[in-house]
Tab-separated table of C-alpha atoms in Angstrom:
chain	number	residue	atom	x	y	z
A	27	UNK	CA	25.611	-46.931	-21.386
A	28	UNK	CA	21.988	-48.147	-21.613
A	29	UNK	CA	19.687	-46.685	-24.231
A	30	UNK	CA	17.615	-45.094	-21.452
A	31	UNK	CA	20.780	-43.507	-20.049
A	32	UNK	CA	21.648	-42.183	-23.512
A	33	UNK	CA	18.239	-40.561	-23.910
A	34	UNK	CA	18.413	-39.157	-20.374
A	35	UNK	CA	21.843	-37.733	-21.142
A	36	UNK	CA	20.416	-36.151	-24.287
A	37	UNK	CA	17.668	-34.505	-22.220
A	38	UNK	CA	20.182	-33.126	-19.740
A	39	UNK	CA	22.325	-31.773	-22.571
A	40	UNK	CA	24.986	-29.281	-21.608
A	41	UNK	CA	23.232	-28.431	-18.340
A	42	UNK	CA	24.232	-29.805	-14.983
A	43	UNK	CA	22.858	-33.035	-13.582
A	44	UNK	CA	22.020	-31.144	-10.400
A	45	UNK	CA	19.912	-28.540	-12.233
A	46	UNK	CA	18.152	-31.267	-14.222
A	47	UNK	CA	17.389	-33.218	-11.053
A	48	UNK	CA	15.804	-30.124	-9.503
A	49	UNK	CA	13.818	-29.507	-12.695
A	50	UNK	CA	12.286	-32.995	-12.629
A	51	UNK	CA	11.936	-33.206	-8.844
A	52	UNK	CA	14.277	-36.147	-8.229
A	53	UNK	CA	17.525	-36.415	-6.333
A	54	UNK	CA	20.789	-35.848	-8.164
A	55	UNK	CA	21.979	-39.248	-6.880
A	56	UNK	CA	19.005	-40.970	-8.502
A	57	UNK	CA	19.555	-39.216	-11.834
A	58	UNK	CA	23.237	-40.213	-11.729
A	59	UNK	CA	22.180	-43.801	-11.008
A	60	UNK	CA	20.011	-43.752	-14.139
A	61	UNK	CA	22.876	-42.251	-16.142
A	62	UNK	CA	25.016	-45.217	-15.072
A	63	UNK	CA	22.487	-47.685	-16.475
A	64	UNK	CA	19.815	-48.281	-13.841
A	65	UNK	CA	16.276	-48.381	-15.223
A	66	UNK	CA	13.638	-46.221	-13.531
A	67	UNK	CA	10.170	-47.362	-12.548
A	68	UNK	CA	7.316	-46.207	-14.751
A	69	UNK	CA	6.383	-43.625	-12.107
A	70	UNK	CA	9.901	-42.167	-12.036
A	71	UNK	CA	10.216	-42.235	-15.840
A	72	UNK	CA	6.910	-40.383	-16.112
A	73	UNK	CA	8.086	-37.841	-13.524
A	74	UNK	CA	11.224	-37.238	-15.596
A	75	UNK	CA	9.190	-36.936	-18.787
A	76	UNK	CA	6.728	-34.475	-17.225
A	77	UNK	CA	9.469	-32.350	-15.669
A	78	UNK	CA	11.540	-32.277	-18.845
A	79	UNK	CA	8.485	-31.733	-21.075
A	80	UNK	CA	9.515	-34.893	-22.872
A	81	UNK	CA	7.381	-37.599	-24.397
A	82	UNK	CA	7.284	-40.615	-22.084
A	83	UNK	CA	7.148	-42.844	-25.156
A	84	UNK	CA	10.384	-41.337	-26.486
A	85	UNK	CA	12.112	-41.483	-23.104
A	86	UNK	CA	11.161	-45.126	-22.559
A	87	UNK	CA	11.540	-46.487	-26.091
A	88	UNK	CA	13.216	-43.935	-28.337
A	89	UNK	CA	10.100	-43.910	-30.553
A	90	UNK	CA	7.764	-40.994	-31.112
A	91	UNK	CA	8.496	-37.346	-30.532
A	92	UNK	CA	11.153	-36.075	-28.145
A	93	UNK	CA	9.111	-33.117	-26.911
A	94	UNK	CA	5.452	-33.303	-25.972
A	95	UNK	CA	4.603	-30.055	-27.771
A	96	UNK	CA	5.067	-31.882	-31.059
A	97	UNK	CA	2.401	-34.436	-30.237
A	98	UNK	CA	-1.112	-33.261	-29.513
A	99	UNK	CA	-2.977	-30.395	-27.940
A	100	UNK	CA	-3.132	-30.755	-24.166
A	101	UNK	CA	-6.898	-30.421	-23.922
A	102	UNK	CA	-6.855	-30.170	-20.127
A	103	UNK	CA	-4.432	-27.220	-20.311
A	104	UNK	CA	-6.539	-25.619	-23.053
A	105	UNK	CA	-9.710	-25.960	-20.941
A	106	UNK	CA	-7.843	-24.468	-17.986
A	107	UNK	CA	-6.580	-21.563	-20.086
A	108	UNK	CA	-10.112	-20.851	-21.350
A	109	UNK	CA	-11.450	-20.970	-17.782
A	110	UNK	CA	-8.765	-18.538	-16.607
A	111	UNK	CA	-9.616	-16.127	-19.441
A	112	UNK	CA	-13.269	-16.280	-18.419
A	113	UNK	CA	-12.339	-15.620	-14.768
A	114	UNK	CA	-10.503	-12.502	-15.893
A	115	UNK	CA	-13.456	-11.370	-17.952
A	116	UNK	CA	-11.434	-11.564	-21.169
A	117	UNK	CA	-13.612	-12.424	-24.140
A	118	UNK	CA	-12.088	-14.906	-26.531
A	119	UNK	CA	-12.274	-13.185	-29.870
A	120	UNK	CA	-9.935	-12.898	-32.811
A	121	UNK	CA	-8.136	-9.885	-31.392
A	122	UNK	CA	-4.420	-10.513	-30.925
A	123	UNK	CA	-4.438	-9.551	-27.234
A	124	UNK	CA	-7.009	-12.174	-26.215
A	125	UNK	CA	-5.299	-14.829	-28.329
A	126	UNK	CA	-1.922	-13.975	-26.807
A	127	UNK	CA	-3.406	-14.274	-23.300
A	128	UNK	CA	-4.976	-17.631	-24.183
A	129	UNK	CA	-1.700	-18.952	-25.584
A	130	UNK	CA	0.268	-17.610	-22.622
A	131	UNK	CA	-2.044	-19.355	-20.150
A	132	UNK	CA	-2.031	-22.540	-22.221
A	133	UNK	CA	1.763	-22.707	-22.424
A	134	UNK	CA	2.111	-21.855	-18.750
A	135	UNK	CA	-0.329	-24.591	-17.716
A	136	UNK	CA	1.377	-27.167	-19.944
A	137	UNK	CA	4.809	-26.459	-18.545
A	138	UNK	CA	3.964	-25.814	-14.881
A	139	UNK	CA	1.956	-28.825	-13.827
A	140	UNK	CA	2.028	-29.877	-10.199
A	141	UNK	CA	4.148	-32.833	-9.127
A	142	UNK	CA	1.095	-35.079	-9.347
A	143	UNK	CA	0.626	-34.120	-13.007
A	144	UNK	CA	-2.475	-31.976	-12.482
A	145	UNK	CA	-2.804	-28.364	-13.597
A	146	UNK	CA	-1.623	-25.721	-11.151
A	147	UNK	CA	-4.433	-23.200	-11.617
A	148	UNK	CA	-3.430	-21.176	-8.545
A	149	UNK	CA	0.067	-20.629	-9.931
A	150	UNK	CA	-1.420	-19.826	-13.350
A	151	UNK	CA	-3.670	-17.188	-11.771
A	152	UNK	CA	-0.605	-15.581	-10.207
A	153	UNK	CA	1.107	-15.710	-13.607
A	154	UNK	CA	-1.984	-14.059	-15.151
A	155	UNK	CA	-1.769	-11.133	-12.755
A	156	UNK	CA	1.617	-10.308	-14.248
A	157	UNK	CA	0.761	-10.842	-17.927
A	158	UNK	CA	-0.011	-7.180	-18.609
A	159	UNK	CA	3.153	-5.950	-16.882
A	160	UNK	CA	5.594	-7.255	-19.480
């Protein structure tokens, strides 16, 4: 098994290959091909990394952090979260409720990017409509 295949297998874990393929937006056949030792293009590796919330560096080389959350603040997602709070008329203060909303938007935007890697603000707005219902 190639080292890429080993890391991919680690990402899939105990879940099914089919579910993982859906999560990253690739065919199950292609994921199985990679598990058998084929090397993906940079575009496909990045798509896997984005969909699995994995560091591309770790997926490609085994170096760095496994999960992107451990790396740096996603400034684009943070800017989007702040913009969504402003749209809702929520003032960013030190009150727990506004901080929770900011963090909820931020995490949502980080983990629900569009297939092209850009923020999905429309989906985040829909998410925001349901924040107070939980």
